[in-house]
């Protein structure tokens, strides 16, 4: 369960990479207030360039339209037929009648392949990306800054091995999203190599894992809640209804834990006095389960809860990749529904992350 903590008043807690103290915001109202006030709560929390997520104000606004343009509706519609065989193959590779791990066996391989398909990256890179994800997970869990930095540097190397040949090839570069980004211009100038790498790092390093975890949540809830499975099967051909249902399952169990901010001035939020320079964490999973906003946090109410759902954030940094993430999740869900008559929870308590598929 990706729950950080129960919603409550802002609390002091260790929030920095070295355990420095800061504030944890867990109530829906507080998280929305902070995310919607980028002047007081800056996103410039890292010493590394982060385009667009670490930028504020005009600088953020300069890059954001370019980033948004990559997720436009017509682009997503063109991508859907390419994603479908990827999803179908990921589902077909699963054994039936025995426990399968929803994240390890389905979410992760599918998310990597879907991202490579979208960006125009070769299939041969998939094992490298999967190995990198495992190492990144281990490095983060170790809390060793040296190991984390080495893993980050390794990822930049992988990305540069894709962008540099495209930059060198100019007009002869392959016709794909990565080449388009390499050629993209912001306010009349080309992006620097560092900016291109930063954008691609953001689109891949964190988001492959997010999509993998989200796919796991959807599949496990489908197995654990017969009423949800009925709802999804009944609405199999209603894309909008499936999108809303997926969003609601991700609200109930939001695997995207938090984003960071730093206070630019003394301020008060939820009754807590936060000093300029203090760190703040926006705890999306707790906010998404705040009973003051949603009543019973486990109740499955896709239509009613949609306007307040924070899975993709809110405010100027709201997730630009939402159309892609939602498309990837819906397509793999549709393929799973089509390939099975029912999906059940694995029978043993050791297999909490596992489901059993019945054709
Ligand atoms: C289901 C998976 C995903 C979830 C739950 C998710 C969630 C979020 C959230 C909560 C934010 C807000 C961050 C903040 O306020 O600081 C965000 C921002 C962002 N997301 Fe996603 N995301 C997902 C998938 C994706 C994908 C697939 C992409 C791109 C390929 C993407 C790209 C971004 C970017 C670039 C930002 C920063 C936007 C900015 O700072 O203006 N996300 N995401």
GROMACS .gro file of C-alpha atoms and ligand atoms in nm, residues 35 43 51-55 60 64 67 71 118 199 202-204 207-208 210-211 214 250 254-256 259-261 282 284 310-314 316-322 324-326 328-329, ligand 1:
model
   90
   35UNK     CA    1   0.063   2.296  -0.491
   43UNK     CA    2   0.982   2.360  -0.687
   51UNK     CA    3   1.308   2.062  -1.677
   52UNK     CA    4   1.025   2.144  -1.616
   53UNK     CA    5   0.965   2.002  -1.268
   54UNK     CA    6   1.236   2.194  -1.083
   55UNK     CA    7   1.159   2.530  -1.245
   60UNK     CA    8   0.871   2.703  -1.587
   64UNK     CA    9   0.582   2.384  -2.011
   67UNK     CA   10   0.640   1.958  -2.281
   71UNK     CA   11   0.100   1.473  -2.500
  118UNK     CA   12   0.656   0.604  -2.750
  199UNK     CA   13   1.340   1.628  -1.995
  202UNK     CA   14   1.191   1.311  -1.613
  203UNK     CA   15   0.989   1.123  -1.878
  204UNK     CA   16   1.159   0.793  -1.809
  207UNK     CA   17   0.761   0.766  -1.485
  208UNK     CA   18   0.832   0.414  -1.605
  210UNK     CA   19   0.502   0.515  -1.178
  211UNK     CA   20   0.319   0.351  -1.467
  214UNK     CA   21  -0.006   0.206  -1.120
  250UNK     CA   22  -0.525   0.515  -0.812
  254UNK     CA   23  -0.187   0.616  -0.497
  255UNK     CA   24   0.164   0.476  -0.551
  256UNK     CA   25   0.312   0.819  -0.638
  259UNK     CA   26   0.675   1.582  -0.442
  260UNK     CA   27   0.899   1.833  -0.276
  261UNK     CA   28   0.879   2.209  -0.232
  282UNK     CA   29   0.321   1.712  -0.063
  284UNK     CA   30  -0.042   1.279  -0.253
  310UNK     CA   31  -0.490   1.438  -0.690
  311UNK     CA   32  -0.321   1.137  -0.852
  312UNK     CA   33  -0.175   1.361  -1.123
  313UNK     CA   34  -0.121   1.659  -0.893
  314UNK     CA   35  -0.270   2.007  -0.928
  316UNK     CA   36   0.109   2.471  -1.248
  317UNK     CA   37   0.313   2.150  -1.213
  318UNK     CA   38   0.012   1.921  -1.270
  319UNK     CA   39   0.130   1.613  -1.459
  320UNK     CA   40   0.166   1.685  -1.833
  321UNK     CA   41   0.215   1.311  -1.895
  322UNK     CA   42  -0.133   1.226  -1.771
  324UNK     CA   43   0.004   0.913  -2.191
  325UNK     CA   44  -0.009   0.744  -1.850
  326UNK     CA   45  -0.389   0.712  -1.869
  328UNK     CA   46  -0.103   0.317  -2.130
  329UNK     CA   47  -0.302   0.205  -1.825
  360LIG     C1   48   0.051   0.699  -1.364
  360LIG     C2   49   0.164   0.759  -1.369
  360LIG     C3   50   0.192   0.901  -1.326
  360LIG     C4   51   0.158   0.964  -1.210
  360LIG     C5   52   0.078   0.908  -1.092
  360LIG     C6   53   0.212   1.099  -1.218
  360LIG     C7   54   0.196   1.195  -1.121
  360LIG     C8   55   0.249   1.323  -1.127
  360LIG     C9   56   0.232   1.424  -1.026
  360LIG    C10   57   0.155   1.407  -0.896
  360LIG    C11   58   0.295   1.536  -1.069
  360LIG    C12   59   0.301   1.672  -0.997
  360LIG    C13   60   0.438   1.702  -0.943
  360LIG    C14   61   0.447   1.827  -0.859
  360LIG     O1   62   0.347   1.896  -0.834
  360LIG     O2   63   0.560   1.858  -0.820
  360LIG    C15   64   0.358   1.504  -1.195
  360LIG    C16   65   0.436   1.590  -1.268
  360LIG    C17   66   0.498   1.555  -1.385
  360LIG     N1   67   0.481   1.438  -1.457
  360LIG    FE1   68   0.369   1.280  -1.403
  360LIG     N2   69   0.277   1.113  -1.337
  360LIG    C18   70   0.266   0.994  -1.406
  360LIG    C19   71   0.314   0.966  -1.533
  360LIG    C20   72   0.385   1.053  -1.609
  360LIG    C21   73   0.435   1.024  -1.740
  360LIG    C22   74   0.408   0.895  -1.818
  360LIG    C23   75   0.507   1.134  -1.778
  360LIG    C24   76   0.581   1.160  -1.907
  360LIG    C25   77   0.618   1.069  -1.990
  360LIG    C26   78   0.501   1.231  -1.671
  360LIG    C27   79   0.565   1.353  -1.671
  360LIG    C28   80   0.557   1.446  -1.570
  360LIG    C29   81   0.628   1.573  -1.572
  360LIG    C30   82   0.722   1.623  -1.683
  360LIG    C31   83   0.592   1.640  -1.455
  360LIG    C32   84   0.643   1.777  -1.408
  360LIG    C33   85   0.551   1.884  -1.460
  360LIG    C34   86   0.593   2.024  -1.420
  360LIG     O3   87   0.674   2.039  -1.329
  360LIG     O4   88   0.540   2.118  -1.481
  360LIG     N3   89   0.426   1.179  -1.570
  360LIG     N4   90   0.326   1.374  -1.230
   0.00000   0.00000   0.00000
